[in-house]
Amino acid sequence: EAEVAQSPRYKITEKSQAVAFWCDPISGHATLYWYRQILGQGPELLVQFQDESVVDDSQLPKDRFSAERLKGVDSTLKIQPAELGDSAMYLCASSSSVGLAGTNEQFFGPGTRLTVL
Amino acid sequence: AQKVTQAQTEISVVEKEDVTLDCVYETRDTTYYLFWYKQPPSGELVFLIRRNSFDEQNEISGRYSWNFQKSTSSFNFTITASQVVDSAVYFCALSGPNRDDKIIFGKGTRLHILP
């Protein structure tokens, strides 16, 4: 069964260091999402790609966060420099742009749990 | 603005009891989609159900059932004869009418099923 892959699963870093997370969506899925989930909260969208283009990055803290999906397939989310408040689970999801309008079923990866010390 | 409220932060029930997780939503869209996701301790979000705003029929899938009431803007989730494996955090979510609209999640309800 096709799955969304993410790595690493866990990352511990010190404040002010740079970190990067990788996501490989389900093959053929044109839409890719990065969510941040703070402990005790629901996921919140950081950035959404349609192929290689950013569709929504309104909630991405652009002074320290960046995301790219250069070839429209896998994606990297970077934080530089990391701050204590960035400790969270970072979830990647993908969805297909074909099929019934509005179906919007997003498939989530296992997430990367980031701890900033 | 869209909003999802899950008033129950944490629920504990004894195995085999029925349990209902509440979800209330706010939206100005006339067409929208409602979802429930399960997040087990392993962390990944597991899709459970998607409901179109025009379809108010209740749905049953095995031990799971969903009650959608547009009049009260609620989309409640019931687990019948709960099992320990049902222990997880459950999220209710909402999206707009377009295929690529983002999903707005509630804060989740942590469900403990006690043996």
Short mmCIF file of N, CA and C in Angstrom, two decimals, chain A residues 1-6 22-34 49-51 69 71-75 91-98 104-110, chain B residues 37 44-47:
data_model
loop_
_atom_site.label_atom_id
_atom_site.label_comp_id
_atom_site.label_asym_id
_atom_site.label_seq_id
_atom_site.Cartn_x
_atom_site.Cartn_y
_atom_site.Cartn_z
N GLU A 1 0.85 -1.19 0.00
CA GLU A 1 0.00 0.00 0.00
C GLU A 1 0.88 1.24 0.00
N ALA A 2 0.58 2.22 -0.85
CA ALA A 2 1.37 3.43 -0.95
C ALA A 2 1.27 4.24 0.34
N GLU A 3 2.41 4.81 0.74
CA GLU A 3 2.43 5.60 1.96
C GLU A 3 3.24 6.87 1.73
N VAL A 4 2.98 7.83 2.60
CA VAL A 4 3.80 9.04 2.64
C VAL A 4 4.99 8.74 3.54
N ALA A 5 6.19 8.98 3.03
CA ALA A 5 7.40 8.72 3.81
C ALA A 5 7.95 10.03 4.35
N GLN A 6 8.44 9.97 5.58
CA GLN A 6 9.08 11.13 6.19
C GLN A 6 10.34 10.68 6.92
N TRP A 22 12.41 15.82 5.59
CA TRP A 22 12.15 15.39 4.22
C TRP A 22 10.84 14.63 4.15
N CYS A 23 10.14 14.81 3.03
CA CYS A 23 8.87 14.12 2.81
C CYS A 23 8.79 13.62 1.37
N ASP A 24 8.39 12.38 1.23
CA ASP A 24 8.14 11.80 -0.09
C ASP A 24 6.67 11.42 -0.16
N PRO A 25 5.88 12.12 -0.95
CA PRO A 25 4.44 11.85 -0.98
C PRO A 25 4.13 10.56 -1.73
N ILE A 26 2.88 10.19 -1.69
CA ILE A 26 2.43 9.04 -2.47
C ILE A 26 2.63 9.35 -3.96
N SER A 27 3.13 8.40 -4.68
CA SER A 27 3.43 8.60 -6.09
C SER A 27 2.20 9.08 -6.85
N GLY A 28 2.41 10.17 -7.59
CA GLY A 28 1.31 10.70 -8.39
C GLY A 28 0.48 11.77 -7.71
N HIS A 29 0.71 11.97 -6.42
CA HIS A 29 -0.04 13.00 -5.69
C HIS A 29 0.59 14.37 -5.96
N ALA A 30 -0.20 15.25 -6.55
CA ALA A 30 0.31 16.56 -6.93
C ALA A 30 0.34 17.55 -5.77
N THR A 31 -0.51 17.34 -4.79
CA THR A 31 -0.62 18.30 -3.69
C THR A 31 0.09 17.76 -2.45
N LEU A 32 0.93 18.59 -1.90
CA LEU A 32 1.70 18.21 -0.72
C LEU A 32 1.53 19.27 0.35
N TYR A 33 1.37 18.83 1.58
CA TYR A 33 1.12 19.72 2.72
C TYR A 33 2.15 19.46 3.82
N TRP A 34 2.59 20.53 4.46
CA TRP A 34 3.36 20.42 5.71
C TRP A 34 2.51 21.02 6.83
N PHE A 49 1.77 22.83 -1.31
CA PHE A 49 2.29 22.86 -2.67
C PHE A 49 1.31 22.21 -3.64
N GLN A 50 1.21 22.79 -4.81
CA GLN A 50 0.56 22.14 -5.93
C GLN A 50 1.67 21.95 -6.96
N ASP A 51 2.04 20.68 -7.17
CA ASP A 51 3.26 20.38 -7.94
C ASP A 51 4.42 21.12 -7.29
N ARG A 69 9.92 22.27 -3.05
CA ARG A 69 9.50 21.02 -3.72
C ARG A 69 9.94 21.18 -5.17
N LYS A 71 11.18 19.56 -7.77
CA LYS A 71 10.77 18.80 -8.95
C LYS A 71 9.31 18.37 -8.85
N GLY A 72 8.61 18.93 -7.89
CA GLY A 72 7.20 18.59 -7.76
C GLY A 72 6.94 17.21 -7.21
N VAL A 73 7.97 16.62 -6.59
CA VAL A 73 7.77 15.29 -6.03
C VAL A 73 8.02 15.37 -4.53
N ASP A 74 9.26 15.08 -4.10
CA ASP A 74 9.54 15.15 -2.67
C ASP A 74 9.78 16.60 -2.23
N SER A 75 9.75 16.78 -0.92
CA SER A 75 9.81 18.14 -0.39
C SER A 75 10.70 18.17 0.85
N LEU A 91 4.21 17.14 10.36
CA LEU A 91 3.52 16.13 9.57
C LEU A 91 3.47 16.54 8.10
N CYS A 92 3.70 15.58 7.25
CA CYS A 92 3.56 15.80 5.82
C CYS A 92 2.35 15.01 5.34
N ALA A 93 1.62 15.56 4.40
CA ALA A 93 0.47 14.87 3.83
C ALA A 93 0.45 15.11 2.33
N SER A 94 -0.21 14.22 1.62
CA SER A 94 -0.37 14.43 0.18
C SER A 94 -1.77 14.04 -0.24
N SER A 95 -2.20 14.62 -1.34
CA SER A 95 -3.51 14.28 -1.88
C SER A 95 -3.44 14.32 -3.40
N SER A 96 -4.38 13.61 -3.99
CA SER A 96 -4.43 13.54 -5.44
C SER A 96 -5.30 14.66 -5.98
N SER A 97 -4.94 15.20 -7.12
CA SER A 97 -5.74 16.25 -7.73
C SER A 97 -6.70 15.72 -8.77
N VAL A 98 -6.75 14.41 -8.91
CA VAL A 98 -7.70 13.83 -9.86
C VAL A 98 -8.83 13.21 -9.08
N ASN A 104 -10.61 15.63 -1.58
CA ASN A 104 -9.62 16.17 -0.65
C ASN A 104 -9.21 15.21 0.44
N GLU A 105 -9.01 13.95 0.14
CA GLU A 105 -8.55 13.04 1.17
C GLU A 105 -7.05 13.15 1.26
N GLN A 106 -6.58 13.60 2.39
CA GLN A 106 -5.16 13.76 2.61
C GLN A 106 -4.62 12.54 3.34
N PHE A 107 -3.50 12.04 2.83
CA PHE A 107 -2.83 10.90 3.45
C PHE A 107 -1.61 11.43 4.19
N PHE A 108 -1.51 11.07 5.44
CA PHE A 108 -0.46 11.62 6.30
C PHE A 108 0.69 10.64 6.47
N GLY A 109 1.87 11.19 6.57
CA GLY A 109 3.04 10.42 6.93
C GLY A 109 3.15 10.25 8.43
N PRO A 110 4.17 9.53 8.91
CA PRO A 110 4.32 9.26 10.34
C PRO A 110 4.80 10.46 11.14
N TYR B 37 -10.20 12.01 12.15
CA TYR B 37 -8.93 11.32 12.05
C TYR B 37 -8.60 10.72 13.42
N GLU B 44 1.08 8.83 13.46
CA GLU B 44 0.51 9.16 12.16
C GLU B 44 -0.99 9.40 12.28
N LEU B 45 -1.51 10.22 11.42
CA LEU B 45 -2.94 10.49 11.39
C LEU B 45 -3.62 9.49 10.46
N VAL B 46 -4.62 8.83 10.99
CA VAL B 46 -5.35 7.82 10.21
C VAL B 46 -6.72 8.37 9.87
N PHE B 47 -7.00 8.43 8.58
CA PHE B 47 -8.29 8.93 8.11
C PHE B 47 -9.39 7.94 8.49
#
